[in-house]
DNA sequence: GTGGTCTAGACCACA
DNA sequence: GTGGTCTAGACCACT
């Protein structure tokens, strides 16, 4: 199996696929030039509709990490920065604030939050 | 105005209300025994539907920080909201992973993520 | 009728919708704060599937000109630059080269191309 | 190598080949009577399927700039490719509108578009 | 056989 | 009633 999704999660399937691919890239399991499985194959592996996988692939292209249509399947590319710096930092801040809010709701202080974030980051690296 | 919400956020309104109340409690702006505004009044203050506020109040009751309805309005309760440790750390981890995922998708490394998280933390407290 | 599409064009419907909205914004027919018709209504006006209109709206959000989910329909926003400058100019150059190539194939010189581009731009402005 | 194609472009290969040949004619690198490489040879040069090259040749024949097949390979014809004026200006307008649309979607004004078009034009000619 | 587009529905979260 | 998600297919362009 190429990647894992959680059908019970409220997170959309195409988002889970997108995130998994990002994760595998940042962990070095996927490198520029590697090919992703064809849409239909991954769809049948995940027991989902092809359109769902297609949407994940499309968004990965918009993220600038995937390339290729029709030619020869979908290929991991060198990462291109595609967002304006202002937009990038806006999204980052929003994500950080959301985490900070939830952590504070649970009575966590900054140091504990940083520690948990570090553990959640990656095993190695 | 009792609290602030961001109508342009993709975050549900009832979640924003819930978080604001939690935050005000942890900052001491709300103390046990204090009363929250009636559902209809807060709803009209926020220019939203009463059902939205009602849902926020309902979830706050489930969180264990709010009590009583019908007769004398809603009152902040004494006991600190205490989750089972396992549930608490499960929620924390999930929130941290969500932030980590989004940060990685934006090409951020751990150090930068920690810095942004620190800035997003409240100045005081 | 809110906007016009060409069912015989090879251009995808959702792209045509997206472009029409961009055009109406640049012509001042749509201003920040204006609301677009609900997905289902526009879909029935255009005799297309709701998913097609939904996709156009989603891409308009990614373009940074449309905002709003669930809350109260889709609203035109102040335009936010959302692409990295490098990506923006890459796309521009690619579009320009495509036009230049086709024009040269038809034996057009630069001056004539500029004149035709100017006429294609906008009636007023 | 006879001509260059960009495998990463979303532009179909057969279109790129067709355009390159047009371009080489308009630049005098190809003259009436010159022969194009056999389909199979060009296909192997470009590492593509013969059908792709065959399609490019077929469209060049329809364009009226290439003639003959089967016996002695494909030969550039004498007569300049001449479209009916109405058809020519229709194609030009369509290409111009397509560029104008994409430029507007990127928030570009007419002057900037003209400047980029000028830079995209070939230095010589 | 690759991905892209579109259909005609369904169910869900939010207000 | 709003948009979001997903299904289970179909057809098409390109290789």
Coordinates of C-alpha atoms (C1' of nucleotides) in Angstrom, one line a residue:
Chain A
X1 CA 0.0 0.0 0.0
X2 CA 1.3 3.4 -1.1
X3 CA -0.2 5.5 1.7
X4 CA -2.7 5.4 4.5
X5 CA -5.9 7.3 5.0
X6 CA -8.4 7.4 7.8
X7 CA -12.0 7.0 6.5
X8 CA -13.4 8.0 9.8
X9 CA -11.6 11.3 10.0
X10 CA -13.6 14.4 9.2
X11 CA -10.6 15.5 7.2
X12 CA -11.5 15.2 3.5
X13 CA -9.8 12.3 1.8
X14 CA -8.2 14.4 -0.9
X15 CA -6.6 16.5 1.9
X16 CA -5.3 13.4 3.6
X17 CA -3.7 12.2 0.4
X18 CA -2.2 15.7 -0.3
X19 CA -0.8 15.8 3.2
X20 CA 0.7 12.3 3.0
X21 CA 2.5 13.2 -0.1
X22 CA 3.9 16.4 1.4
X23 CA 5.0 14.3 4.4
X24 CA 6.7 11.7 2.3
X25 CA 8.5 14.4 0.5
X26 CA 9.7 16.1 3.6
X27 CA 10.8 12.8 4.9
X28 CA 12.7 12.0 1.8
X29 CA 10.6 9.0 0.9
X30 CA 9.6 10.8 -2.3
X31 CA 12.2 12.6 -4.3
X32 CA 12.1 14.8 -7.4
X33 CA 11.7 12.5 -10.4
X34 CA 9.7 9.9 -8.5
X35 CA 6.4 8.9 -10.0
X36 CA 3.1 8.7 -8.1
X37 CA 0.8 5.8 -8.9
X38 CA -1.8 6.5 -11.6
X39 CA -5.0 8.1 -10.4
X40 CA -7.1 5.0 -11.1
X41 CA -4.7 2.7 -9.4
X42 CA -4.4 4.7 -6.2
X43 CA -8.1 5.2 -6.2
X44 CA -8.7 1.5 -6.3
X45 CA -6.0 0.9 -3.6
X46 CA -7.8 3.4 -1.4
X47 CA -11.2 2.2 -2.3
X48 CA -12.2 5.7 -3.3
X49 CA -13.5 7.4 -6.4
X50 CA -10.9 8.4 -9.1
X51 CA -12.1 12.0 -8.9
X52 CA -11.1 12.2 -5.3
X53 CA -7.5 11.2 -6.1
X54 CA -7.5 13.4 -9.1
X55 CA -8.4 16.3 -6.9
X56 CA -5.5 15.6 -4.6
X57 CA -3.1 15.4 -7.5
X58 CA -4.4 18.6 -8.9
X59 CA -3.9 20.4 -5.6
X60 CA -0.4 19.0 -5.3
X61 CA 0.3 20.6 -8.7
X62 CA -1.0 23.9 -7.3
X63 CA 1.3 23.4 -4.4
X64 CA 4.2 23.2 -6.9
X65 CA 5.4 19.7 -5.9
X66 CA 3.8 17.6 -8.6
X67 CA 3.9 18.0 -12.4
X68 CA 2.7 16.3 -15.5
X69 CA -0.5 15.8 -17.3
X70 CA -1.2 13.1 -19.8
X71 CA 2.5 12.8 -20.7
X72 CA 3.7 10.0 -18.5
X73 CA 1.9 10.0 -15.2
X74 CA 2.5 12.3 -12.3
X75 CA 6.1 13.2 -11.3
X76 CA 7.4 14.8 -8.1
X77 CA 9.2 18.0 -9.0
X78 CA 11.7 20.2 -7.4
X79 CA 9.8 22.4 -5.0
X80 CA 8.9 25.8 -6.4
X81 CA 7.8 28.5 -4.1
X82 CA 4.4 29.4 -5.4
X83 CA 2.8 31.6 -2.8
X84 CA 3.5 35.3 -2.3
X85 CA 5.5 35.8 0.9
X86 CA 2.6 37.7 2.5
X87 CA 0.2 35.0 1.7
X88 CA 2.6 32.3 3.0
X89 CA 3.1 34.0 6.3
X90 CA -0.6 34.8 6.6
X91 CA -1.4 31.1 6.4
X92 CA 1.4 30.1 8.7
X93 CA 0.2 32.6 11.4
X94 CA -3.3 31.4 11.1
X95 CA -2.3 27.8 11.6
X96 CA -0.1 28.8 14.5
X97 CA -2.8 30.7 16.2
X98 CA -5.2 27.8 15.8
X99 CA -2.8 25.5 17.6
X100 CA -2.0 28.1 20.2
X101 CA -5.7 28.6 20.9
X102 CA -6.4 24.9 21.3
X103 CA -3.4 24.4 23.4
X104 CA -4.4 27.2 25.8
X105 CA -7.9 25.8 26.0
X106 CA -6.3 22.7 27.4
X107 CA -4.2 24.6 29.9
X108 CA -0.9 24.1 28.2
X109 CA 1.9 26.6 28.5
X110 CA 4.2 27.7 25.7
X111 CA 7.1 25.4 26.7
X112 CA 4.9 22.3 26.8
X113 CA 3.4 23.3 23.4
X114 CA 6.8 23.6 21.9
X115 CA 7.8 20.2 23.2
X116 CA 4.7 18.5 21.8
X117 CA 5.2 20.3 18.5
X118 CA 8.8 19.1 18.3
X119 CA 7.7 15.5 19.0
X120 CA 5.0 15.8 16.3
X121 CA 7.4 17.1 13.7
X122 CA 9.4 14.1 12.5
X123 CA 11.0 11.1 14.0
X124 CA 14.4 11.8 12.5
X125 CA 15.5 15.3 11.5
Chain B
X1 CA -19.3 44.1 23.1
X2 CA -18.7 40.9 25.0
X3 CA -16.4 39.1 22.6
X4 CA -15.0 39.2 19.1
X5 CA -15.5 36.9 16.2
X6 CA -14.0 37.0 12.7
X7 CA -16.8 36.5 10.2
X8 CA -14.3 36.1 7.4
X9 CA -12.5 33.1 9.0
X10 CA -13.3 29.7 7.8
X11 CA -13.4 28.7 11.5
X12 CA -17.1 28.0 12.5
X13 CA -18.6 30.8 14.6
X14 CA -19.6 28.5 17.4
X15 CA -16.0 27.4 17.7
X16 CA -14.8 30.9 17.9
X17 CA -17.2 31.7 20.6
X18 CA -16.3 28.6 22.6
X19 CA -12.6 29.4 22.3
X20 CA -13.1 33.0 23.4
X21 CA -14.9 32.0 26.5
X22 CA -12.1 29.4 27.4
X23 CA -9.6 32.1 26.8
X24 CA -11.3 34.6 29.0
X25 CA -11.5 32.1 31.7
X26 CA -7.8 31.2 31.5
X27 CA -7.0 34.9 31.6
X28 CA -9.2 35.6 34.6
X29 CA -11.6 37.8 32.8
X30 CA -14.3 35.3 33.6
X31 CA -14.6 33.7 37.0
X32 CA -16.7 31.0 38.5
X33 CA -20.1 32.4 39.3
X34 CA -20.0 35.0 36.4
X35 CA -22.9 34.9 34.1
X36 CA -22.8 34.8 30.3
X37 CA -25.2 36.9 28.3
X38 CA -28.5 35.2 27.3
X39 CA -28.3 33.3 24.0
X40 CA -30.5 35.8 22.2
X41 CA -28.7 38.8 23.4
X42 CA -25.3 37.5 22.4
X43 CA -26.7 36.4 19.1
X44 CA -27.9 39.8 18.3
X45 CA -24.7 41.4 19.5
X46 CA -22.8 39.1 17.1
X47 CA -25.4 39.5 14.4
X48 CA -25.7 35.7 14.1
X49 CA -28.4 33.2 14.5
X50 CA -29.4 32.2 18.1
X51 CA -28.8 28.5 17.2
X52 CA -25.1 29.3 16.7
X53 CA -24.7 30.8 20.1
X54 CA -26.8 28.0 21.6
X55 CA -24.4 25.5 20.1
X56 CA -21.4 27.2 21.6
X57 CA -23.0 27.2 25.0
X58 CA -23.9 23.6 24.7
X59 CA -20.3 22.7 23.9
X60 CA -19.1 24.8 26.7
X61 CA -21.3 22.7 29.0
X62 CA -19.8 19.6 27.6
X63 CA -16.4 21.1 28.3
X64 CA -17.5 21.4 31.9
X65 CA -17.0 25.2 32.3
X66 CA -20.6 26.3 31.9
X67 CA -23.7 25.2 33.8
X68 CA -27.4 25.7 33.9
X69 CA -29.9 26.7 31.4
X70 CA -33.5 27.8 31.2
X71 CA -34.0 29.6 34.5
X72 CA -31.3 31.9 35.4
X73 CA -29.1 32.0 32.4
X74 CA -25.7 30.4 32.0
X75 CA -23.1 30.5 34.8
X76 CA -19.4 29.8 34.8
X77 CA -18.8 26.8 37.0
X78 CA -16.3 26.3 39.8
X79 CA -14.3 23.3 38.8
X80 CA -11.6 23.7 36.2
X81 CA -12.4 21.8 33.0
X82 CA -10.5 18.6 33.5
X83 CA -10.2 16.0 30.9
X84 CA -8.9 12.6 31.3
X85 CA -5.1 12.9 30.8
X86 CA -5.2 10.5 27.9
X87 CA -7.9 12.5 26.2
X88 CA -6.1 15.7 26.9
X89 CA -2.9 14.6 25.3
X90 CA -4.7 13.0 22.4
X91 CA -6.3 16.4 21.6
X92 CA -3.0 18.2 22.0
X93 CA -1.2 15.8 19.8
X94 CA -3.8 16.1 17.1
X95 CA -3.7 19.9 17.2
X96 CA 0.1 19.8 17.1
X97 CA 0.2 17.4 14.1
X98 CA -2.3 19.6 12.3
X99 CA -0.1 22.6 12.7
X100 CA 3.0 20.6 11.8
X101 CA 1.4 19.3 8.6
X102 CA 0.4 22.7 7.4
X103 CA 3.8 24.2 8.2
X104 CA 5.6 21.4 6.3
X105 CA 3.3 22.0 3.3
X106 CA 4.5 25.6 3.3
X107 CA 8.1 24.5 3.4
X108 CA 8.8 25.6 6.9
X109 CA 11.3 23.9 9.2
X110 CA 10.9 23.2 12.9
X111 CA 12.8 26.2 14.1
X112 CA 10.8 28.6 12.1
X113 CA 7.6 26.9 13.2
X114 CA 8.6 27.3 16.9
X115 CA 9.4 30.9 16.4
X116 CA 6.0 31.6 14.8
X117 CA 4.2 29.7 17.5
X118 CA 6.0 31.7 20.1
X119 CA 4.9 35.0 18.4
X120 CA 1.4 33.7 18.2
X121 CA 1.3 33.0 21.9
X122 CA -0.2 35.7 24.0
X123 CA 2.2 38.4 25.1
X124 CA 1.0 38.4 28.7
X125 CA 0.6 35.0 30.5
Chain C
X1 CA -28.7 35.8 -17.1
X2 CA -25.6 36.5 -15.0
X3 CA -22.9 35.4 -17.4
X4 CA -22.4 33.6 -20.7
X5 CA -20.6 30.4 -21.5
X6 CA -19.9 28.7 -24.8
X7 CA -20.8 25.0 -24.6
X8 CA -19.1 24.3 -27.9
X9 CA -15.7 25.7 -26.8
X10 CA -13.0 23.2 -25.8
X11 CA -12.3 25.5 -22.9
X12 CA -13.6 23.8 -19.7
X13 CA -16.8 25.3 -18.4
X14 CA -15.4 26.1 -15.0
X15 CA -12.5 28.0 -16.6
X16 CA -15.0 30.0 -18.6
X17 CA -16.9 30.9 -15.5
X18 CA -13.7 31.8 -13.7
X19 CA -12.6 34.0 -16.5
X20 CA -15.9 35.8 -16.8
X21 CA -15.9 36.7 -13.2
X22 CA -12.3 38.0 -13.5
X23 CA -13.4 40.0 -16.5
X24 CA -16.4 41.5 -14.8
X25 CA -14.2 42.5 -11.9
X26 CA -11.6 44.2 -14.1
X27 CA -14.5 46.0 -15.9
X28 CA -16.0 47.2 -12.6
X29 CA -19.2 45.2 -13.1
X30 CA -18.3 43.3 -9.9
X31 CA -17.0 45.2 -6.9
X32 CA -15.7 44.0 -3.5
X33 CA -18.7 43.1 -1.4
X34 CA -20.9 42.1 -4.3
X35 CA -22.3 38.6 -4.0
X36 CA -22.2 35.9 -6.7
X37 CA -25.3 33.8 -7.2
X38 CA -25.5 30.6 -5.2
X39 CA -23.8 27.6 -6.7
X40 CA -27.1 25.8 -7.4
X41 CA -28.8 28.8 -9.0
X42 CA -25.9 29.6 -11.3
X43 CA -25.7 25.9 -12.2
X44 CA -29.3 25.8 -13.2
X45 CA -29.0 29.1 -15.1
X46 CA -26.1 27.6 -17.1
X47 CA -27.7 24.2 -17.3
X48 CA -24.6 22.6 -15.8
X49 CA -23.9 20.5 -12.8
X50 CA -23.5 22.2 -9.4
X51 CA -20.0 20.6 -9.1
X52 CA -18.8 22.5 -12.1
X53 CA -19.8 25.9 -10.7
X54 CA -18.5 24.9 -7.3
X55 CA -15.1 24.2 -8.9
X56 CA -15.1 27.6 -10.5
X57 CA -15.9 29.3 -7.2
X58 CA -13.2 27.3 -5.5
X59 CA -10.6 28.4 -8.0
X60 CA -11.7 32.0 -7.7
X61 CA -11.1 31.7 -4.0
X62 CA -7.6 30.4 -4.8
X63 CA -7.2 33.4 -7.1
X64 CA -7.9 35.5 -4.1
X65 CA -10.9 37.3 -5.5
X66 CA -13.7 35.4 -3.8
X67 CA -14.4 34.6 -0.2
X68 CA -16.8 32.9 2.0
X69 CA -18.0 29.4 2.7
X70 CA -21.3 28.5 4.2
X71 CA -21.6 31.8 6.0
X72 CA -23.6 33.8 3.6
X73 CA -22.9 33.0 0.0
X74 CA -19.8 33.9 -2.0
X75 CA -18.6 37.5 -1.8
X76 CA -16.1 39.3 -4.0
X77 CA -13.1 40.4 -2.0
X78 CA -10.5 43.0 -2.3
X79 CA -7.9 41.5 -4.5
X80 CA -5.0 39.9 -2.6
X81 CA -1.8 39.1 -4.4
X82 CA -1.4 35.4 -3.8
X83 CA 1.3 34.2 -6.1
X84 CA 5.0 34.6 -5.6
X85 CA 6.4 37.2 -7.9
X86 CA 8.5 34.6 -9.7
X87 CA 5.5 32.4 -10.3
X88 CA 3.5 35.3 -11.5
X89 CA 6.0 36.4 -14.0
X90 CA 6.6 32.8 -15.1
X91 CA 2.9 32.4 -15.9
X92 CA 2.8 35.8 -17.6
X93 CA 5.8 35.0 -19.8
X94 CA 4.4 31.7 -20.8
X95 CA 1.1 33.2 -21.8
X96 CA 2.9 35.9 -23.8
X97 CA 5.1 33.5 -25.6
X98 CA 2.1 31.4 -26.5
X99 CA 0.4 34.4 -28.1
X100 CA 3.7 35.5 -29.7
X101 CA 4.1 32.1 -31.3
X102 CA 0.6 31.9 -32.7
X103 CA 0.8 35.4 -34.0
X104 CA 4.1 34.7 -35.8
X105 CA 2.6 31.5 -37.2
X106 CA 0.1 33.8 -38.9
X107 CA 2.7 36.1 -40.2
X108 CA 2.0 39.0 -37.9
X109 CA 4.6 41.5 -36.8
X110 CA 5.0 42.9 -33.3
X111 CA 3.2 46.2 -34.1
X112 CA 0.1 44.5 -35.4
X113 CA 0.1 42.1 -32.5
X114 CA 0.2 44.9 -30.0
X115 CA -2.7 46.6 -31.8
X116 CA -4.8 43.5 -31.7
X117 CA -4.0 42.9 -28.1
X118 CA -5.1 46.5 -27.3
X119 CA -8.4 46.0 -29.1
X120 CA -8.9 42.7 -27.2
X121 CA -8.2 44.3 -23.9
X122 CA -11.3 46.2 -22.9
X123 CA -13.8 48.5 -24.6
X124 CA -13.4 51.3 -22.2
X125 CA -10.2 51.8 -20.2
Chain D
X1 CA 18.9 17.8 -33.0
X2 CA 16.4 19.2 -35.5
X3 CA 14.1 21.0 -33.1
X4 CA 13.4 21.5 -29.5
X5 CA 10.3 20.6 -27.4
X6 CA 9.5 21.1 -23.8
X7 CA 8.3 18.0 -22.2
X8 CA 7.2 19.7 -19.0
X9 CA 4.9 22.1 -20.8
X10 CA 1.2 21.5 -20.7
X11 CA 1.2 22.3 -24.4
X12 CA 0.7 19.2 -26.5
X13 CA 3.9 17.9 -28.2
X14 CA 2.4 17.8 -31.6
X15 CA 1.5 21.5 -31.3
X16 CA 5.0 22.4 -30.2
X17 CA 6.4 20.5 -33.3
X18 CA 4.0 22.3 -35.6
X19 CA 4.8 25.7 -34.2
X20 CA 8.6 25.1 -34.4
X21 CA 8.3 24.2 -38.1
X22 CA 6.2 27.3 -38.8
X23 CA 8.8 29.4 -36.9
X24 CA 11.7 27.9 -38.8
X25 CA 10.0 28.7 -42.0
X26 CA 9.2 32.2 -41.1
X27 CA 12.8 32.7 -40.1
X28 CA 14.2 31.2 -43.3
X29 CA 15.8 28.2 -41.6
X30 CA 13.5 26.0 -43.7
X31 CA 12.8 26.8 -47.4
X32 CA 10.5 25.4 -50.0
X33 CA 11.9 22.1 -51.2
X34 CA 13.6 21.3 -47.9
X35 CA 12.8 17.9 -46.5
X36 CA 11.7 17.2 -43.0
X37 CA 13.1 14.1 -41.3
X38 CA 11.0 10.9 -41.6
X39 CA 8.4 10.5 -38.9
X40 CA 10.1 7.6 -37.2
X41 CA 13.5 9.4 -37.0
X42 CA 12.1 12.6 -35.6
X43 CA 10.1 10.6 -33.2
X44 CA 13.1 8.8 -31.9
X45 CA 15.1 12.1 -31.8
X46 CA 12.4 13.5 -29.6
X47 CA 11.9 10.4 -27.6
X48 CA 8.2 10.4 -28.4
X49 CA 5.7 8.2 -30.1
X50 CA 5.6 8.2 -33.9
X51 CA 1.9 8.9 -33.8
X52 CA 2.7 12.2 -32.2
X53 CA 5.0 13.3 -34.9
X54 CA 2.7 12.0 -37.6
X55 CA -0.1 14.1 -36.2
X56 CA 2.2 17.2 -36.3
X57 CA 3.0 16.5 -39.9
X58 CA -0.7 16.0 -40.7
X59 CA -1.6 19.3 -39.3
X60 CA 1.3 21.0 -41.1
X61 CA -0.2 19.6 -44.3
X62 CA -3.5 21.1 -43.4
X63 CA -1.7 24.3 -42.8
X64 CA -0.5 24.1 -46.4
X65 CA 3.2 24.3 -45.6
X66 CA 4.1 20.6 -46.0
X67 CA 3.3 18.2 -48.8
X68 CA 3.7 14.6 -49.8
X69 CA 4.0 11.4 -47.8
X70 CA 4.8 7.8 -48.3
X71 CA 7.3 7.9 -51.1
X72 CA 10.0 10.5 -50.6
X73 CA 9.4 11.9 -47.2
X74 CA 7.8 15.3 -46.4
X75 CA 8.7 18.4 -48.3
X76 CA 8.2 22.0 -47.5
X77 CA 5.9 23.5 -50.1
X78 CA 6.3 26.7 -52.1
X79 CA 3.3 28.6 -51.4
X80 CA 3.1 30.5 -48.3
X81 CA 0.4 29.3 -46.0
X82 CA -2.5 31.6 -46.7
X83 CA -5.7 31.6 -44.7
X84 CA -8.8 33.4 -45.7
X85 CA -8.4 36.8 -44.1
X86 CA -11.5 36.3 -42.0
X87 CA -10.1 33.0 -40.6
X88 CA -6.7 34.6 -40.0
X89 CA -8.1 37.5 -38.0
X90 CA -10.5 35.2 -36.1
X91 CA -7.5 33.1 -35.0
X92 CA -5.5 36.2 -34.1
X93 CA -8.3 37.6 -32.0
X94 CA -8.8 34.4 -30.2
X95 CA -5.2 34.2 -29.3
X96 CA -5.1 37.8 -28.2
X97 CA -8.1 37.4 -26.1
X98 CA -6.7 34.3 -24.4
X99 CA -3.5 36.2 -23.5
X100 CA -5.6 39.2 -22.4
X101 CA -7.7 37.0 -20.2
X102 CA -4.7 35.3 -18.5
X103 CA -3.0 38.6 -18.0
X104 CA -6.0 40.2 -16.4
X105 CA -6.4 37.2 -14.1
X106 CA -2.9 38.0 -12.8
X107 CA -3.8 41.6 -12.2
X108 CA -1.8 43.0 -15.1
X109 CA -2.7 46.1 -17.0
X110 CA -2.4 46.7 -20.7
X111 CA 0.9 48.5 -20.6
X112 CA 2.6 45.8 -18.6
X113 CA 1.1 43.2 -21.0
X114 CA 2.5 45.0 -24.0
X115 CA 5.9 45.2 -22.5
X116 CA 6.0 41.5 -21.7
X117 CA 4.7 40.7 -25.2
X118 CA 7.5 42.8 -26.6
X119 CA 10.1 41.0 -24.6
X120 CA 8.7 37.6 -25.7
X121 CA 9.0 38.5 -29.3
X122 CA 12.1 37.3 -31.0
X123 CA 15.1 39.6 -30.7
X124 CA 15.8 39.4 -34.4
X125 CA 13.0 39.8 -36.9
Chain E
dG1 C1' -3.6 3.7 -20.6
dT2 C1' -2.6 8.6 -18.8
dG3 C1' -5.0 12.5 -16.6
dG4 C1' -9.0 16.1 -17.4
dT5 C1' -13.7 17.2 -17.5
dC6 C1' -18.4 16.7 -16.5
dT7 C1' -22.8 14.6 -14.9
dA8 C1' -26.6 13.8 -11.6
dG9 C1' -27.1 12.7 -7.8
dA10 C1' -26.2 12.0 -2.3
dC11 C1' -24.9 13.4 2.5
dC12 C1' -22.9 16.7 5.7
dA13 C1' -21.6 21.1 8.4
dC14 C1' -22.9 25.6 9.1
dA15 C1' -26.1 29.6 9.7
Chain F
dG1 C1' -30.6 27.3 2.1
dT2 C1' -25.4 27.9 1.8
dG3 C1' -21.1 25.7 0.1
dG4 C1' -18.1 21.2 0.7
dT5 C1' -17.3 16.4 -0.2
dC6 C1' -17.8 12.2 -2.5
dT7 C1' -19.6 8.6 -5.7
dA8 C1' -19.8 5.9 -9.9
dG9 C1' -19.8 6.4 -13.8
dA10 C1' -19.0 8.7 -18.9
dC11 C1' -16.4 10.9 -22.7
dC12 C1' -12.2 13.2 -24.4
dA13 C1' -7.3 14.7 -25.5
dC14 C1' -2.7 13.1 -25.5
dT15 C1' 0.9 9.6 -25.9

